[in-house]
Tab-separated table of C-alpha atoms in Angstrom:
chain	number	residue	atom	x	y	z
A	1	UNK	CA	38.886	26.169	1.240
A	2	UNK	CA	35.826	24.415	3.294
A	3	UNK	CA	33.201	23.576	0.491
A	4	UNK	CA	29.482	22.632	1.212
A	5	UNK	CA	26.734	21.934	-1.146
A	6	UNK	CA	23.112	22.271	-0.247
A	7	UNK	CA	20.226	21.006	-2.467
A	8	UNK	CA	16.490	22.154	-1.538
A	9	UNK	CA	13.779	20.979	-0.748
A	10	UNK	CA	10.342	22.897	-1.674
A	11	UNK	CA	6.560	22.795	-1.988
A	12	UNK	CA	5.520	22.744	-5.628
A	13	UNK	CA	4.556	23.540	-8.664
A	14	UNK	CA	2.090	23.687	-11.153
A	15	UNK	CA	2.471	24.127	-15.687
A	16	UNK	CA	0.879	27.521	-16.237
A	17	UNK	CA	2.502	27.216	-19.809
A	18	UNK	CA	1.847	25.711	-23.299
A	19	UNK	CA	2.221	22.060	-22.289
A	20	UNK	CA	3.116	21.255	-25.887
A	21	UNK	CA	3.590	23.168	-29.513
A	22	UNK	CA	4.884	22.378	-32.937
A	23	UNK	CA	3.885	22.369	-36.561
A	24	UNK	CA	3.666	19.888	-38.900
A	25	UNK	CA	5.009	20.847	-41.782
A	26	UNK	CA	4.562	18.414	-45.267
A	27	UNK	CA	4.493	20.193	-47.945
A	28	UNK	CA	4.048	18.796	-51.686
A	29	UNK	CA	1.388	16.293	-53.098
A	30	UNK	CA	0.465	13.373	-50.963
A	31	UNK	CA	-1.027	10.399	-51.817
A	32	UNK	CA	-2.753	8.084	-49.543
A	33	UNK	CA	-4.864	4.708	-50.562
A	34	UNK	CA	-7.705	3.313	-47.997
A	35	UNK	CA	-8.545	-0.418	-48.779
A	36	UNK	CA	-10.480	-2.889	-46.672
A	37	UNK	CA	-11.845	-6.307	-47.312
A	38	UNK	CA	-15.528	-4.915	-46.666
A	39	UNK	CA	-17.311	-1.921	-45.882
A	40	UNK	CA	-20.775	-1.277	-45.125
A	41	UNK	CA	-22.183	2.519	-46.199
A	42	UNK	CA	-22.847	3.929	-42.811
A	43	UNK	CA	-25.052	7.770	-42.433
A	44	UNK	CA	-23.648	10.941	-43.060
A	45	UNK	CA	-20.890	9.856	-45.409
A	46	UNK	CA	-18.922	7.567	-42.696
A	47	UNK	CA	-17.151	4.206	-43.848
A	48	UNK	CA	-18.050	2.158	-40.809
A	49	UNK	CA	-16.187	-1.410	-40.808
A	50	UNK	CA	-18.127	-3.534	-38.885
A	51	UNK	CA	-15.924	-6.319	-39.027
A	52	UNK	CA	-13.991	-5.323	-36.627
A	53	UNK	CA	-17.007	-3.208	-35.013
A	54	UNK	CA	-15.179	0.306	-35.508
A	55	UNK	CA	-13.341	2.030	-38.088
A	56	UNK	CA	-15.012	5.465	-38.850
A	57	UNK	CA	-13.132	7.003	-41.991
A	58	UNK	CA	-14.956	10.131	-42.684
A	59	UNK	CA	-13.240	10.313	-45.881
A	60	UNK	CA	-15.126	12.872	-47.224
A	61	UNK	CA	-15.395	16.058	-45.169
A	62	UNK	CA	-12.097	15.502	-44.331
A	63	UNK	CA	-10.969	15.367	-47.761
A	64	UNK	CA	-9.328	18.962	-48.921
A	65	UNK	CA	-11.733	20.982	-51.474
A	66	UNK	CA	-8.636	21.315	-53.471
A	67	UNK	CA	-7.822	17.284	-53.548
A	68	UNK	CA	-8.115	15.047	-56.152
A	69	UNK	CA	-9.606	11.706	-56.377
A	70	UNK	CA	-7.336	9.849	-59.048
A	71	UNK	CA	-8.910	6.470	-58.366
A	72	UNK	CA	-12.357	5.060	-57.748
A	73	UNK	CA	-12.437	1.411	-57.234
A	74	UNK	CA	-14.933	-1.290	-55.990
A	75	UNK	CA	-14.392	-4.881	-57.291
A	76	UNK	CA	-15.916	-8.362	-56.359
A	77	UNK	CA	-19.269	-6.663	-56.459
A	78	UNK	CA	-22.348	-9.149	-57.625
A	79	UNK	CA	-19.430	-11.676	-58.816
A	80	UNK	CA	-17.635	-9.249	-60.296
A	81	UNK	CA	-20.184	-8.145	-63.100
A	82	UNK	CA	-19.763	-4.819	-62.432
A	83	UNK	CA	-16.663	-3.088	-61.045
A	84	UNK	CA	-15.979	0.658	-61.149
A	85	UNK	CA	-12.583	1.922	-62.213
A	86	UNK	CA	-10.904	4.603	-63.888
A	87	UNK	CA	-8.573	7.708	-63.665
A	88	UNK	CA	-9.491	10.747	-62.865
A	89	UNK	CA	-8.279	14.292	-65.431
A	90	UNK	CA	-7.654	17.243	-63.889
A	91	UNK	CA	-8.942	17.911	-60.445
A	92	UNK	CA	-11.759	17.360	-59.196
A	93	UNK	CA	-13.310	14.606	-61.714
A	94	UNK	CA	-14.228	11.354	-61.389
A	95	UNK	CA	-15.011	8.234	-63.764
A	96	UNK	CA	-16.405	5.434	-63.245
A	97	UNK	CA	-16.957	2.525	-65.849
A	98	UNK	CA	-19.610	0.171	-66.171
A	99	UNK	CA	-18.667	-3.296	-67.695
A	100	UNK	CA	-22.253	-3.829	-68.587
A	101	UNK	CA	-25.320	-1.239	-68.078
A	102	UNK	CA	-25.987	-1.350	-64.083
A	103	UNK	CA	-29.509	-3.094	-64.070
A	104	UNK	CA	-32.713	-1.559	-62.220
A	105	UNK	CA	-31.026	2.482	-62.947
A	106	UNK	CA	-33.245	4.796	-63.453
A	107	UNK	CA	-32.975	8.296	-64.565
A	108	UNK	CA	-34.807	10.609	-62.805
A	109	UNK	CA	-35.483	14.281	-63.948
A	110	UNK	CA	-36.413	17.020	-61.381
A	111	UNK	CA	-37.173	20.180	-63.748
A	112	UNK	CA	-33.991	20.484	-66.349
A	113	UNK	CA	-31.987	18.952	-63.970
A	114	UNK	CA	-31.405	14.973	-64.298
A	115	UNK	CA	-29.994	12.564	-62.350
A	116	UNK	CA	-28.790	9.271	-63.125
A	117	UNK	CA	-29.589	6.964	-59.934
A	118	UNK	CA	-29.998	2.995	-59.437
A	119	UNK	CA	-28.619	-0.171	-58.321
A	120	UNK	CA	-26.846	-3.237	-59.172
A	121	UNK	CA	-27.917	-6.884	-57.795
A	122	UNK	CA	-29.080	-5.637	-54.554
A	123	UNK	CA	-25.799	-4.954	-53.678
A	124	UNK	CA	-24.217	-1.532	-54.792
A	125	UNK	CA	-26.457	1.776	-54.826
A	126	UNK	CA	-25.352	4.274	-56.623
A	127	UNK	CA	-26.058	7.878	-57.503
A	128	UNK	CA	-24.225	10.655	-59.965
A	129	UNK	CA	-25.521	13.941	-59.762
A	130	UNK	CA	-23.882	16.939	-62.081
A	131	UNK	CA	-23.137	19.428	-60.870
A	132	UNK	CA	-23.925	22.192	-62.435
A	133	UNK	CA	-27.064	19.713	-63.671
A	134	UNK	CA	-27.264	18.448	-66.722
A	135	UNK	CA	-30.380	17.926	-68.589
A	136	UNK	CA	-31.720	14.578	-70.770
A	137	UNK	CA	-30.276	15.915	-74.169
A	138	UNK	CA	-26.641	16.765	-72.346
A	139	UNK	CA	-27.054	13.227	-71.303
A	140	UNK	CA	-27.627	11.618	-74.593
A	141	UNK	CA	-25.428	13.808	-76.207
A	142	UNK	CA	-22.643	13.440	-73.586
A	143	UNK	CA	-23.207	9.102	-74.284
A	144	UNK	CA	-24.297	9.101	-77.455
A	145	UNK	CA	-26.341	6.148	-76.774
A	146	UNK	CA	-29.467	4.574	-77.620
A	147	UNK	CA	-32.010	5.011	-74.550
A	148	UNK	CA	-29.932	7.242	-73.265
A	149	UNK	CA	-28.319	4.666	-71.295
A	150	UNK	CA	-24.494	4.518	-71.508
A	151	UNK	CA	-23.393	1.211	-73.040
A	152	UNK	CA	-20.951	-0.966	-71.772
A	153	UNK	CA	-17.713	0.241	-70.839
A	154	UNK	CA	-18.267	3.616	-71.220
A	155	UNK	CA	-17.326	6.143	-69.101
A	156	UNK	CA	-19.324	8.310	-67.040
A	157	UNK	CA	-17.818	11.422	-66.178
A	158	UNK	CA	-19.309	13.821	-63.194
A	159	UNK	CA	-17.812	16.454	-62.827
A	160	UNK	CA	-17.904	16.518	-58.977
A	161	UNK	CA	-15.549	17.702	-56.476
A	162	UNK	CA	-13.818	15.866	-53.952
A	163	UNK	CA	-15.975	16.743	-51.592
A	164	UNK	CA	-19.181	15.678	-53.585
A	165	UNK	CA	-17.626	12.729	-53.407
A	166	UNK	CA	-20.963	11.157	-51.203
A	167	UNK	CA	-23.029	11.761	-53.862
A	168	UNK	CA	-21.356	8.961	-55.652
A	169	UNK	CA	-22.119	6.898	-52.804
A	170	UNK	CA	-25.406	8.268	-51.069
A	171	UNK	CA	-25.381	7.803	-47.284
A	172	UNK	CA	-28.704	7.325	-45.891
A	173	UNK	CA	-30.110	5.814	-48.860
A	174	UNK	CA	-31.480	2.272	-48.885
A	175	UNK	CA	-30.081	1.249	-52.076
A	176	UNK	CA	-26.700	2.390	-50.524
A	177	UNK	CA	-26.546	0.959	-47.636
A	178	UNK	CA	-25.242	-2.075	-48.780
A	179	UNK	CA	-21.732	-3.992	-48.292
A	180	UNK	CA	-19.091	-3.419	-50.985
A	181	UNK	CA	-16.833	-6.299	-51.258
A	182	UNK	CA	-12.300	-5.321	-51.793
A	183	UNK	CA	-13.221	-1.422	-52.155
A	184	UNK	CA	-10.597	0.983	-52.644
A	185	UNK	CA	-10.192	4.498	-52.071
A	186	UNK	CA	-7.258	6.547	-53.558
A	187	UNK	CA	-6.624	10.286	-53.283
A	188	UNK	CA	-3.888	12.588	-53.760
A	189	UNK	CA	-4.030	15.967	-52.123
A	190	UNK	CA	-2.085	18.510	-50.746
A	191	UNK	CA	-1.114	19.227	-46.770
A	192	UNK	CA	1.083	21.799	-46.565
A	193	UNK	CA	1.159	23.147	-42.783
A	194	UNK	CA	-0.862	22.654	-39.794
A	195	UNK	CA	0.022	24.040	-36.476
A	196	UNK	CA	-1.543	23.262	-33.410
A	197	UNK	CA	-1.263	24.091	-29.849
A	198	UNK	CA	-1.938	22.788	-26.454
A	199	UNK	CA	-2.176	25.572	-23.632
A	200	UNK	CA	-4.521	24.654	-20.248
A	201	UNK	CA	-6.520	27.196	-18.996
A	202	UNK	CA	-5.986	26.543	-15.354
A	203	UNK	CA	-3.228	24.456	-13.051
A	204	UNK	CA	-2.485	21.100	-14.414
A	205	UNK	CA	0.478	19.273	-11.621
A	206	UNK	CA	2.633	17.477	-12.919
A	207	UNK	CA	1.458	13.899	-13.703
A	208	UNK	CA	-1.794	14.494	-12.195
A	209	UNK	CA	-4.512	12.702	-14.937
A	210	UNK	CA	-6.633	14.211	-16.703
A	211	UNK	CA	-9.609	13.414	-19.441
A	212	UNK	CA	-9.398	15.343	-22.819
A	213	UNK	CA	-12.614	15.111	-24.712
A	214	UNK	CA	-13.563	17.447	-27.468
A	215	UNK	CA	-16.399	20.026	-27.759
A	216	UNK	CA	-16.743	21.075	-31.035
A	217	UNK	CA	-18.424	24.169	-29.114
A	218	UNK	CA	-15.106	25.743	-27.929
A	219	UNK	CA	-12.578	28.047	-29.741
A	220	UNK	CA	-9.784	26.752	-28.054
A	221	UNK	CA	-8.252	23.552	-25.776
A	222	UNK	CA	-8.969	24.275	-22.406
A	223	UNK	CA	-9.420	22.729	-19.393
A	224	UNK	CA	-12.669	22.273	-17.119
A	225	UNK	CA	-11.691	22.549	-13.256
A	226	UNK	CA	-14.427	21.196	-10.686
A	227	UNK	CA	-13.968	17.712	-12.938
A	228	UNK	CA	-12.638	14.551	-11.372
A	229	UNK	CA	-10.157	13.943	-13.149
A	230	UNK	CA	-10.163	17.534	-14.868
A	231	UNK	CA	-10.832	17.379	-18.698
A	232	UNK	CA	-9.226	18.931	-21.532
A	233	UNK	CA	-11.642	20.028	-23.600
A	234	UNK	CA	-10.906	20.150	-27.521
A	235	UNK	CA	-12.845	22.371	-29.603
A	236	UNK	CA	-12.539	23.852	-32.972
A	237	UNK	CA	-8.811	22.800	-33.380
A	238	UNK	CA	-6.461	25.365	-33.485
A	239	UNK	CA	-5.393	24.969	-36.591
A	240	UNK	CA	-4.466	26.715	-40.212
A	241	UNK	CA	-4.066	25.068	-42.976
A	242	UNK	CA	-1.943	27.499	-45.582
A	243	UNK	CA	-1.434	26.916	-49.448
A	244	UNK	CA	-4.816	26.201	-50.650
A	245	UNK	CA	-7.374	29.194	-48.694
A	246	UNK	CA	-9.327	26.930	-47.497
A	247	UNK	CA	-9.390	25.446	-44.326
A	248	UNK	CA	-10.193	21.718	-43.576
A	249	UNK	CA	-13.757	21.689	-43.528
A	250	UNK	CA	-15.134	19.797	-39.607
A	251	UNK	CA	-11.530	19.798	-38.290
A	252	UNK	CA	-11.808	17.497	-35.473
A	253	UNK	CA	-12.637	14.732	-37.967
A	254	UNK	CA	-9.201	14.837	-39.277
A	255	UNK	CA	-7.456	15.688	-36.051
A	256	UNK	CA	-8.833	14.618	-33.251
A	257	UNK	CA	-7.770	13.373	-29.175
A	258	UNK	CA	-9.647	10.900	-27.791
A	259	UNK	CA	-7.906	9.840	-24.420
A	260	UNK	CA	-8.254	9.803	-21.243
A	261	UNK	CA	-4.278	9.331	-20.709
A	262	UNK	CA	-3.240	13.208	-20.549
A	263	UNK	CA	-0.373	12.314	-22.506
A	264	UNK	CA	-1.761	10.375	-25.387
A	265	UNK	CA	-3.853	11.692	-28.637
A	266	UNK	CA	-4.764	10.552	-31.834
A	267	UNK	CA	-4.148	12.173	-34.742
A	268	UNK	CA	-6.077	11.109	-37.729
A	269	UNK	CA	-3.182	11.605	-40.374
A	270	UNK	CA	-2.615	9.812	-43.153
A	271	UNK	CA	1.161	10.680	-43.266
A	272	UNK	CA	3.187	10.996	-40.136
A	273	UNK	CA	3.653	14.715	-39.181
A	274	UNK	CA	6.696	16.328	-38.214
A	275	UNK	CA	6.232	17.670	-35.178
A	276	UNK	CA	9.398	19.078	-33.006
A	277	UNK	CA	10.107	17.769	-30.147
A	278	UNK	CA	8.099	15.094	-30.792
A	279	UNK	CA	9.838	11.703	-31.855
A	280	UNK	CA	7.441	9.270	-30.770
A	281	UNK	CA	4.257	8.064	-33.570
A	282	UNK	CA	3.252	4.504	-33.342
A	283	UNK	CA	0.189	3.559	-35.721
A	284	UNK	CA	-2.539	2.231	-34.408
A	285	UNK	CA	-2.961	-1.627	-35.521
A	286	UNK	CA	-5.846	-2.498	-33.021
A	287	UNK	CA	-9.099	-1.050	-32.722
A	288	UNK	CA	-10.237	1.926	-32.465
A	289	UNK	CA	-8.018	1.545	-35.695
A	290	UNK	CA	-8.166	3.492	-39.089
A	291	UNK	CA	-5.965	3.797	-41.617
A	292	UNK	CA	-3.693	6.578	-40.500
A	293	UNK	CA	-4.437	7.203	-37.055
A	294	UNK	CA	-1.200	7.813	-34.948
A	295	UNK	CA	-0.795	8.409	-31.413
A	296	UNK	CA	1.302	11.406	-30.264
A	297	UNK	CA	3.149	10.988	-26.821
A	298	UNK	CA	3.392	14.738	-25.722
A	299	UNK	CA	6.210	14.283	-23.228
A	300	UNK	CA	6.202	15.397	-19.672
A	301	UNK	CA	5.506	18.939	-18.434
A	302	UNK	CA	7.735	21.220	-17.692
A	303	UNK	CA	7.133	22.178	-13.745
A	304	UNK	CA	7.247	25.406	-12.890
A	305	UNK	CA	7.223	26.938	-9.261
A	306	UNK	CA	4.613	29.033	-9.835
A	307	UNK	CA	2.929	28.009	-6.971
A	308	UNK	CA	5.932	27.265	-4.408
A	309	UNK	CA	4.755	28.181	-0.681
A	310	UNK	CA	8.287	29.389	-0.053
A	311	UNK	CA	9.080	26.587	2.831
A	312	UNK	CA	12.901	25.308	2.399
A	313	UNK	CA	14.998	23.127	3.755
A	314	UNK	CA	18.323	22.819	3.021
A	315	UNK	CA	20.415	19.983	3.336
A	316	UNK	CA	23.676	19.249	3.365
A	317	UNK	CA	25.575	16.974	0.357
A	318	UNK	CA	22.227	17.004	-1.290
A	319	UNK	CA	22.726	17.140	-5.157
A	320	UNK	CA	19.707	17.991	-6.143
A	321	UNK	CA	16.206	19.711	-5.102
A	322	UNK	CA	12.962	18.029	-4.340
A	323	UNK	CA	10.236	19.270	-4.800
A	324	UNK	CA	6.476	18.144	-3.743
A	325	UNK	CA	3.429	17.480	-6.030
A	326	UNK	CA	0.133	18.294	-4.734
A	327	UNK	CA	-2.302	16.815	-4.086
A	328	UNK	CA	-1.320	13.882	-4.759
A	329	UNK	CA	2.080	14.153	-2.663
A	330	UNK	CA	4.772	12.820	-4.541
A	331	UNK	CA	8.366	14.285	-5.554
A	332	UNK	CA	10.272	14.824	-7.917
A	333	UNK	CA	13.784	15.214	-7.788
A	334	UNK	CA	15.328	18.352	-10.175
A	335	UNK	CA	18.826	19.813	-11.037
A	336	UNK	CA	19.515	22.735	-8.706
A	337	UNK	CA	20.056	25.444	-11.205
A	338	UNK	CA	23.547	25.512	-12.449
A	339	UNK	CA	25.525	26.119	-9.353
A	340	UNK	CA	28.218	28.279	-10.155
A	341	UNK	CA	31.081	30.093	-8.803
A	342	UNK	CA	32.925	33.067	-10.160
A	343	UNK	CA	36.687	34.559	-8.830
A	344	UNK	CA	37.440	37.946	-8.471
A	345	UNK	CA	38.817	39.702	-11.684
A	346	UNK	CA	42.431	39.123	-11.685
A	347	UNK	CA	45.252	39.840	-11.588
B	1	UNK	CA	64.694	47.866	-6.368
B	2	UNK	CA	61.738	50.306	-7.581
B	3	UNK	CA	58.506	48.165	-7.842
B	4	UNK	CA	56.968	47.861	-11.432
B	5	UNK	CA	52.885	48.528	-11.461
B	6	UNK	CA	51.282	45.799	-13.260
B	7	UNK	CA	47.882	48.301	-13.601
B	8	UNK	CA	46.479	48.212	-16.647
B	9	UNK	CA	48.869	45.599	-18.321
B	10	UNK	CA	47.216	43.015	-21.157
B	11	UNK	CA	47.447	39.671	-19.223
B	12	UNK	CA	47.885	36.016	-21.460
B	13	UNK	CA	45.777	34.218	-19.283
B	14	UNK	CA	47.127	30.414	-20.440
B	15	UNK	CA	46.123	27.824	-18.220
B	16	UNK	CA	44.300	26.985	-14.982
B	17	UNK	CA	45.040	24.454	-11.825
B	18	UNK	CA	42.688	23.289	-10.166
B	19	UNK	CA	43.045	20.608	-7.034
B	20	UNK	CA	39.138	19.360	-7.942
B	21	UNK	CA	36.835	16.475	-6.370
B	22	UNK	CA	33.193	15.877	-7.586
B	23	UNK	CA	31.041	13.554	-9.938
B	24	UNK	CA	29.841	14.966	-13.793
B	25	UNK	CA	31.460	17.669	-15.987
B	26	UNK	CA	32.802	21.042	-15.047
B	27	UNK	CA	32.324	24.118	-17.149
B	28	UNK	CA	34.977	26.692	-17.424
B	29	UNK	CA	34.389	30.025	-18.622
B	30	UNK	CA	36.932	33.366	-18.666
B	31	UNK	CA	34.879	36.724	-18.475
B	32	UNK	CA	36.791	40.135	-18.940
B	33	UNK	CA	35.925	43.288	-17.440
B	34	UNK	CA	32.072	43.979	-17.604
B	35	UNK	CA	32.079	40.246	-19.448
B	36	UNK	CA	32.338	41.449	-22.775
B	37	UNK	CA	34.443	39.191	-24.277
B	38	UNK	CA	34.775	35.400	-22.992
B	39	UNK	CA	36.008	32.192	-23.275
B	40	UNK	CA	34.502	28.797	-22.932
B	41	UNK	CA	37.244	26.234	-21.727
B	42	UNK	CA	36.941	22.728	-22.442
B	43	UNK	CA	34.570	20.953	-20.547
B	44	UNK	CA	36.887	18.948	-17.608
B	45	UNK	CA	35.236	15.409	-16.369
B	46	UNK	CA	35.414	15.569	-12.925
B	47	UNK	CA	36.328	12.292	-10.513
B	48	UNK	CA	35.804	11.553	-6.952
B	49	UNK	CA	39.710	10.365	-6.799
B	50	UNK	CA	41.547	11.622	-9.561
B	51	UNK	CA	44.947	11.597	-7.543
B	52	UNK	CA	46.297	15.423	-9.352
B	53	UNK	CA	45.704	18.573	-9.837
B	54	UNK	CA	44.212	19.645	-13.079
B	55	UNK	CA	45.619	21.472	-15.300
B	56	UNK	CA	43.295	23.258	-18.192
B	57	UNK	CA	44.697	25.316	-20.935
B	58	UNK	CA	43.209	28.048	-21.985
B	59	UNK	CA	43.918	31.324	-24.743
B	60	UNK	CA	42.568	34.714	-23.259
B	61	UNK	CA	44.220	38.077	-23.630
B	62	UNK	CA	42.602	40.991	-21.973
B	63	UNK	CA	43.575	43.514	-18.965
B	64	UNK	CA	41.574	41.237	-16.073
B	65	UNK	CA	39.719	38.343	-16.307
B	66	UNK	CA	37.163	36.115	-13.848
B	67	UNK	CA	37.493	32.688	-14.366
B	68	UNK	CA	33.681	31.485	-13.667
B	69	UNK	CA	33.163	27.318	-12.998
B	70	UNK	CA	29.869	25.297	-13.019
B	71	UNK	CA	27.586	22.312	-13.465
B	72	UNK	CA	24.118	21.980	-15.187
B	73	UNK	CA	23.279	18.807	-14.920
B	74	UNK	CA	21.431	16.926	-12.279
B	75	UNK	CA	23.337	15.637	-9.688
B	76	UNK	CA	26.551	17.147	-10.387
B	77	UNK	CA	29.023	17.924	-7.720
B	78	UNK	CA	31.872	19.683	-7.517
B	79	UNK	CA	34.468	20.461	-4.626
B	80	UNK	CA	37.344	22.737	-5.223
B	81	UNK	CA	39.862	23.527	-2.889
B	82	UNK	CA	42.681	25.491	-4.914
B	83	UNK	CA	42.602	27.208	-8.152
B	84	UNK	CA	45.909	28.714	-9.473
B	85	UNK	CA	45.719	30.943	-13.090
B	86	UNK	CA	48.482	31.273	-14.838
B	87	UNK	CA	48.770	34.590	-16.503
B	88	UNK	CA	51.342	36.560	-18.086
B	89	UNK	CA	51.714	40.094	-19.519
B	90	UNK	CA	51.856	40.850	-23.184
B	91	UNK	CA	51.237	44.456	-23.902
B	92	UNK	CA	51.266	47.691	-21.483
B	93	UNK	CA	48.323	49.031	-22.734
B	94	UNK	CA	45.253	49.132	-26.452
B	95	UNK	CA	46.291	51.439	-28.753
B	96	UNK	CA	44.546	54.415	-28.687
């Protein structure tokens, strides 16, 4: 019985599908701990480490409403007269003790509502606000101290939540912008699920490059033709985050791509998320570095001939098909699609 | 002699021959009538030279039966130049 095999040869191919999918899925309590030699306060909340010239944190709008900050700690502040410590009760409370009464605070009263605000040798600003406010006889009651100061080692409770956590530290303030010295940052919180999905809006070819930059503008990853290379644009992440009601408040802080290799993005995670398909998370040790941030390899795309002009050649003892990239002109070589043969019923 | 009809019969189908060249694995699959029942043969790793025929056991009973063979991997050949089934009646007919 004379045999012959053809593969074929074609004009290609472009992904009209979801390049990539999965859910990350990590349910229960997490904890995670952020530590650094030094930090300067930077605006709008951000850690920035400027020893290494980048590290951007945004701790606290990323932080889940429902988290809760166990442990506040800054040491080796003002040889090491003060130092703030403690354990948080119960969610969404934080303490912080005073070896000795912070020098230069000042209380400040706006109506009923006080606040307790001031610094510590030029090198620690600090702020508590109460929320709901409190007024002067809460405070002295709540110390029990003479001039309404709290004395040493006493604890000042606020009863904040996690994402009040800036007040504590007040960006944009000149007695807060100063350098804290071994600071440490722990949290617990939940992260329960988090999907995501990556679907281009028009013909990507295989391998071609293209930029992905984010938009905080757009409802959904797309990408922007007429661009050289074309750009995936990243907008409000498509994301849900289940188990609490509330969604991560400014998204793209916590998840974000910033690459202009298609097939690379961060994720800002503090935990490694299982993701199917997807085997590959290497944490970053160089800058742009922060504590957490992985990179995702998405894997190649699936071609498709969507776009196939219908010119074939067939040749003989081939083993495979080719088929051609445009523009750029390559090929790739594929499995011809399970080549088969069936008898007639017998007997 | 008057001839016997073999219409209709339940065939054993038991084992397969095949006088095979190629590179990869081969997949062997028996289909019945209208392919609703089948059965997946194990998978036979196919040489260039293997100097024999093969011979592939299998365990189907039904009336008629296509015996279906394939790759799915890249680069996977196969060249087949004689299949023989080996079948053998078991019942005349299902029960009604």
């Amino acid at each position: 019985m004379p045999t012959r095999s053809y593969g074929v040869s074609s004009l290609v191919v472009v992904n009209e599908t979801v390049i990539s999918s999965g859910t990350f899925s990590n349910a229960g309590t997490k904890f995670d701990r952020f530590t650094a030699a030094s930090y300067t306060l930077g605006e709008n909340g951000e850690i920035s480490y400027d020893a290494i010239g980048y590290i951007n944190f945004n701790l606290f709008p990323t932080i889940p409403a429902s988290a809760s900050i166990t442990r506040v700690a800054c040491s080796g502040v003002a040889s090491g007269a003060l130092t703030t410590s403690g354990t948080g009760g119960g969610s969404s409370v934080i303490f912080i003790s005073f070896t000795s009464y912070p020098g230069g605070s000042t209380i400040e009263e706006d109506g009923e509502a006080l606040t307790i605000e001031g610094s510590y040798g030029q090198s620690l600003g600090w702020e508590i606000i109460y929320d709901p406010p409190k007024t002067r006889a809460q405070i002295i009651t709540l110390f029990g101290s003479a001039g309404n100061y709290p004395t040493s080692g006493t604890y000042l409770g606020a009863a904040l939540t996690c994402t009040a956590f800036a007040d504590i530290i007040t960006p944009g303030d000149a007695s807060s912008n100063a350098t804290l010295s071994s600071w440490t940052f722990e949290v617990t919180y939940d992260l329960e699920n988090y999907s995501w999905y990556i679907k281009p809006t028009i013909k990507i070819v295989n391998g071609q490059p293209v930029k992905i930059i984010e938009d905080a503008t757009a409802d959904i990853v797309q990408v922007i033709d007429g661009e050289d290379p074309p750009e995936v644009l990243f907008g409000e992440l498509p994301y849900e985050f289940y188990g609490t009601g509330e969604d991560f408040p400014d998204g793209p802080e916590y998840v974000w791509w910033e690459s202009v290799d298609f097939y690379i993005f961060y994720i800002y995670s503090p935990i490694t998320p299982s993701v199917p398909g997807i085997t590959t998370w290497i944490p970053l040790a160089a800058p742009p570095a922060c504590v957490g941030c992985l990179t995702l390899t998405l894997g190649s795309l699936d071609v498709l001939a969507a776009d196939a002009s219908g010119i074939y050649v067939l040749t003989n003892n081939k083993s495979n098909d080719t088929l051609y990239v445009r523009p750029d002109g390559g090929t790739v070589d594929v499995k011809i699609p399970n080549p088969r043969i069936r008898i007639a019923y017998l007997p | 002699m008057k001839s016997k009809s073999t219409e209709g019969l339940i065939n054993h189908f038991g084992s397969v021959r095949i006088r095979l060249n190629g590179t990869g694995n081969l997949k062997l699959n028996y289909y019945s009538l209208d392919d609703s029942i089948s059965e997946t043969l194990v998978t036979l790793s196919m040489s260039s030279a293997p100097g024999k025929e093969i011979l592939q056991l299998s365990n189907f009973t039904t009336q008629r039966a296509s015996l279906q063979i394939r790759t799915t991997e890249i680069d996977e050949v196969f060249k087949i130049s004689k299949i023989v089934v080996y079948a053998k009646s078991v019942a005349s007919g299902y029960p009604q």
